[in-house]
Amino acid sequence: MQTALMNWSGGKDSALALYHSLQNKAYDVRYLLTSLNDSFRRISMHGVREELLDQQAQRLGIELLKLRLPETTSMEEYQLRMAQILQPLADAGITKSIFGDIFLEDLRLYRENQLATIGMQGIFPLWKRPSMELLEEFWGLGFKTIVVSVNGNVLDQSFCGRVLDRDFVSELPANIDPCGENGEFHTFVFEAPYFSQPIDFQKGETVEKTYHFQNAEGEHLTSTYFFTDLLPI
């Protein structure tokens, strides 16, 4: 059995990838690893409060490691901070790093190249499976998840704060991946077959945030995101 860590976003894809990894007797998942915006103490890109992330880890019974990042960070700084967490794990014999990626080839290649520099290997349990097939399995296993973040450039605010179910998927525009694999939306899993009990929360306000950035070609671009706050009970 090979020791592993799970790259845990708190959302549906990492949750399903973890399920398959726990079922696979080849792996012993020792840690969850999550990136946090340290200024706001929320999961990066998802905006979920750290307290709810902690509840997920407690219900799983797996040790949680946190990569704390400043509100704005360069790719170089991100890679350095990630290596500072991963290298000691690799030195201690953690050889596998598990991801919930589905079909983004460039992202997988990036992850594999970064891991190779510290002697770790990426594992992708959901790779190339159809999105709707994954969702049907997710629902069938008893997982439940709520949409907490929406890319406002491709979806309107009405999709944020909704439980991800068949009705949600049926209302998505035809060009949107049902799993949001292109970053169209992010989720928070509040019920899972491996949780000791569901996570209780109340929906808070939905806020709009605009981000300004520069792409590789030097163009200045703007992205708008909606975030629905989840309040621990």
Coordinates of C-alpha atoms in Angstrom, one line a residue, residues 27-194:
Y27 CA -3.5 3.7 -1.3
D28 CA -3.4 4.8 2.3
V29 CA -4.7 8.4 2.4
R30 CA -2.9 10.1 5.3
Y31 CA -3.6 13.8 4.7
L32 CA -6.0 16.3 3.1
L33 CA -4.3 19.4 1.7
T34 CA -6.2 22.6 1.1
S35 CA -5.2 26.1 -0.1
L36 CA -6.6 29.0 1.9
N37 CA -6.8 32.7 1.5
D38 CA -5.1 33.6 4.8
S39 CA -6.4 37.2 4.8
F40 CA -10.0 36.0 4.9
R41 CA -9.5 32.4 6.2
R42 CA -11.5 31.0 3.4
I43 CA -10.9 28.2 0.8
S44 CA -9.1 29.6 -2.2
M45 CA -11.5 30.2 -5.2
H46 CA -14.4 28.7 -3.3
G47 CA -14.8 31.3 -0.5
V48 CA -15.9 28.8 2.1
R49 CA -15.1 29.6 5.7
E50 CA -12.2 27.7 7.3
E51 CA -14.4 26.5 10.1
L52 CA -16.6 24.5 7.6
L53 CA -13.4 23.1 6.0
D54 CA -12.3 21.9 9.5
Q55 CA -15.7 20.3 10.0
Q56 CA -15.3 18.3 6.7
A57 CA -11.9 17.0 7.9
Q58 CA -13.3 16.1 11.4
R59 CA -16.1 14.1 9.8
L60 CA -13.7 12.4 7.6
G61 CA -11.2 11.6 10.3
I62 CA -8.2 12.5 8.1
E63 CA -5.6 15.0 9.1
L64 CA -5.9 18.4 7.4
L65 CA -2.9 20.4 6.1
K66 CA -3.4 24.0 5.1
L67 CA -1.5 26.0 2.6
R68 CA -2.0 29.6 3.6
L69 CA -1.7 32.1 0.9
P70 CA -1.8 35.9 0.8
E71 CA -4.8 37.5 -1.0
T72 CA -2.6 38.1 -4.1
T73 CA 0.3 35.8 -4.9
S74 CA 2.5 35.1 -7.9
M75 CA 2.8 31.7 -9.4
E76 CA 6.4 31.6 -8.3
E77 CA 5.4 32.2 -4.6
Y78 CA 2.6 29.7 -4.8
Q79 CA 5.0 27.0 -6.1
L80 CA 7.5 27.8 -3.4
R81 CA 4.9 27.6 -0.6
M82 CA 3.5 24.4 -2.0
A83 CA 6.9 22.8 -2.2
Q84 CA 7.6 23.8 1.4
I85 CA 4.6 21.7 2.5
L86 CA 5.1 18.8 0.0
Q87 CA 8.8 18.2 0.3
P88 CA 8.8 17.1 3.9
L89 CA 5.9 14.8 3.1
A90 CA 7.8 13.3 0.2
D91 CA 10.8 12.9 2.4
A92 CA 8.6 11.0 4.9
G93 CA 7.4 8.6 2.3
I94 CA 4.2 10.1 1.0
T95 CA 4.6 9.2 -2.6
K96 CA 1.2 9.9 -4.2
S97 CA -0.8 13.2 -4.6
I98 CA -4.4 12.7 -5.5
F99 CA -6.5 15.2 -7.6
G100 CA -10.1 15.5 -8.7
D101 CA -9.2 16.8 -12.2
I102 CA -11.4 15.4 -15.0
F103 CA -10.1 16.5 -18.4
L104 CA -7.9 19.6 -18.4
E105 CA -4.7 18.3 -20.0
D106 CA -2.5 21.4 -19.3
L107 CA -3.4 21.4 -15.6
R108 CA -2.6 17.7 -15.2
L109 CA 0.7 18.2 -17.0
Y110 CA 1.5 21.2 -14.7
R111 CA 0.7 19.2 -11.6
E112 CA 2.8 16.2 -12.7
N113 CA 5.8 18.3 -13.6
Q114 CA 5.7 20.1 -10.2
L115 CA 5.3 16.9 -8.3
A116 CA 8.2 15.3 -10.2
T117 CA 10.6 17.9 -8.8
I118 CA 10.0 16.6 -5.3
G119 CA 9.7 12.9 -6.1
M120 CA 5.9 12.6 -5.9
Q121 CA 3.4 11.2 -8.5
G122 CA 0.0 12.5 -9.3
I123 CA -3.1 10.2 -9.2
F124 CA -6.3 11.2 -11.0
P125 CA -9.1 8.8 -10.2
L126 CA -11.8 10.7 -12.2
W127 CA -9.7 11.3 -15.3
K128 CA -11.5 11.3 -18.7
R129 CA -14.8 10.1 -17.3
P130 CA -17.9 11.9 -18.7
S131 CA -19.1 14.7 -16.4
M132 CA -22.7 13.5 -16.2
E133 CA -21.6 10.0 -15.4
L134 CA -19.6 11.4 -12.5
L135 CA -22.5 13.4 -11.3
E136 CA -24.9 10.4 -11.4
E137 CA -22.4 8.4 -9.4
F138 CA -21.9 11.3 -7.0
W139 CA -25.7 11.5 -6.3
G140 CA -26.1 7.8 -6.2
L141 CA -23.5 7.4 -3.5
G142 CA -25.4 9.9 -1.3
F143 CA -23.2 12.9 -1.7
K144 CA -24.8 16.4 -1.5
T145 CA -23.2 19.6 -2.4
I146 CA -24.0 23.3 -2.8
V147 CA -22.7 25.8 -5.3
V148 CA -20.7 28.5 -3.5
S149 CA -18.9 30.3 -6.2
V150 CA -19.9 31.2 -9.8
N151 CA -17.9 32.7 -12.6
G152 CA -20.1 35.7 -13.5
N153 CA -18.5 35.9 -17.0
V154 CA -20.3 32.7 -18.0
L155 CA -23.2 32.2 -15.5
D156 CA -25.5 34.6 -13.7
Q157 CA -25.9 35.1 -10.0
S158 CA -29.0 32.9 -9.8
F159 CA -26.9 29.8 -10.0
C160 CA -24.9 30.6 -6.9
G161 CA -26.2 29.3 -3.5
R162 CA -28.1 26.4 -5.1
V163 CA -27.8 22.7 -4.3
L164 CA -26.2 21.0 -7.3
D165 CA -28.9 18.6 -8.4
R166 CA -30.5 17.5 -11.7
D167 CA -32.6 20.6 -11.9
F168 CA -29.5 22.8 -11.6
V169 CA -27.7 20.9 -14.4
S170 CA -30.8 21.0 -16.6
E171 CA -30.7 24.9 -16.4
L172 CA -27.1 25.3 -17.3
P173 CA -26.3 26.8 -20.8
A174 CA -25.3 24.2 -23.3
N175 CA -21.7 25.3 -23.4
I176 CA -21.1 24.9 -19.6
D177 CA -19.6 21.6 -18.3
P178 CA -22.0 20.0 -15.9
C179 CA -19.1 19.5 -13.4
G180 CA -17.8 23.1 -13.9
E181 CA -14.5 21.7 -14.9
N182 CA -13.5 24.9 -16.7
G183 CA -14.0 26.9 -13.5
E184 CA -17.6 27.9 -14.2
F185 CA -18.6 27.1 -10.6
H186 CA -17.3 25.6 -7.4
T187 CA -19.1 23.7 -4.6
F188 CA -19.0 22.7 -1.0
V189 CA -19.9 19.1 0.0
F190 CA -22.0 19.0 3.1
E191 CA -23.1 15.3 3.1
A192 CA -21.0 12.3 2.1
P193 CA -21.0 8.5 2.6
Y194 CA -17.7 8.8 4.5

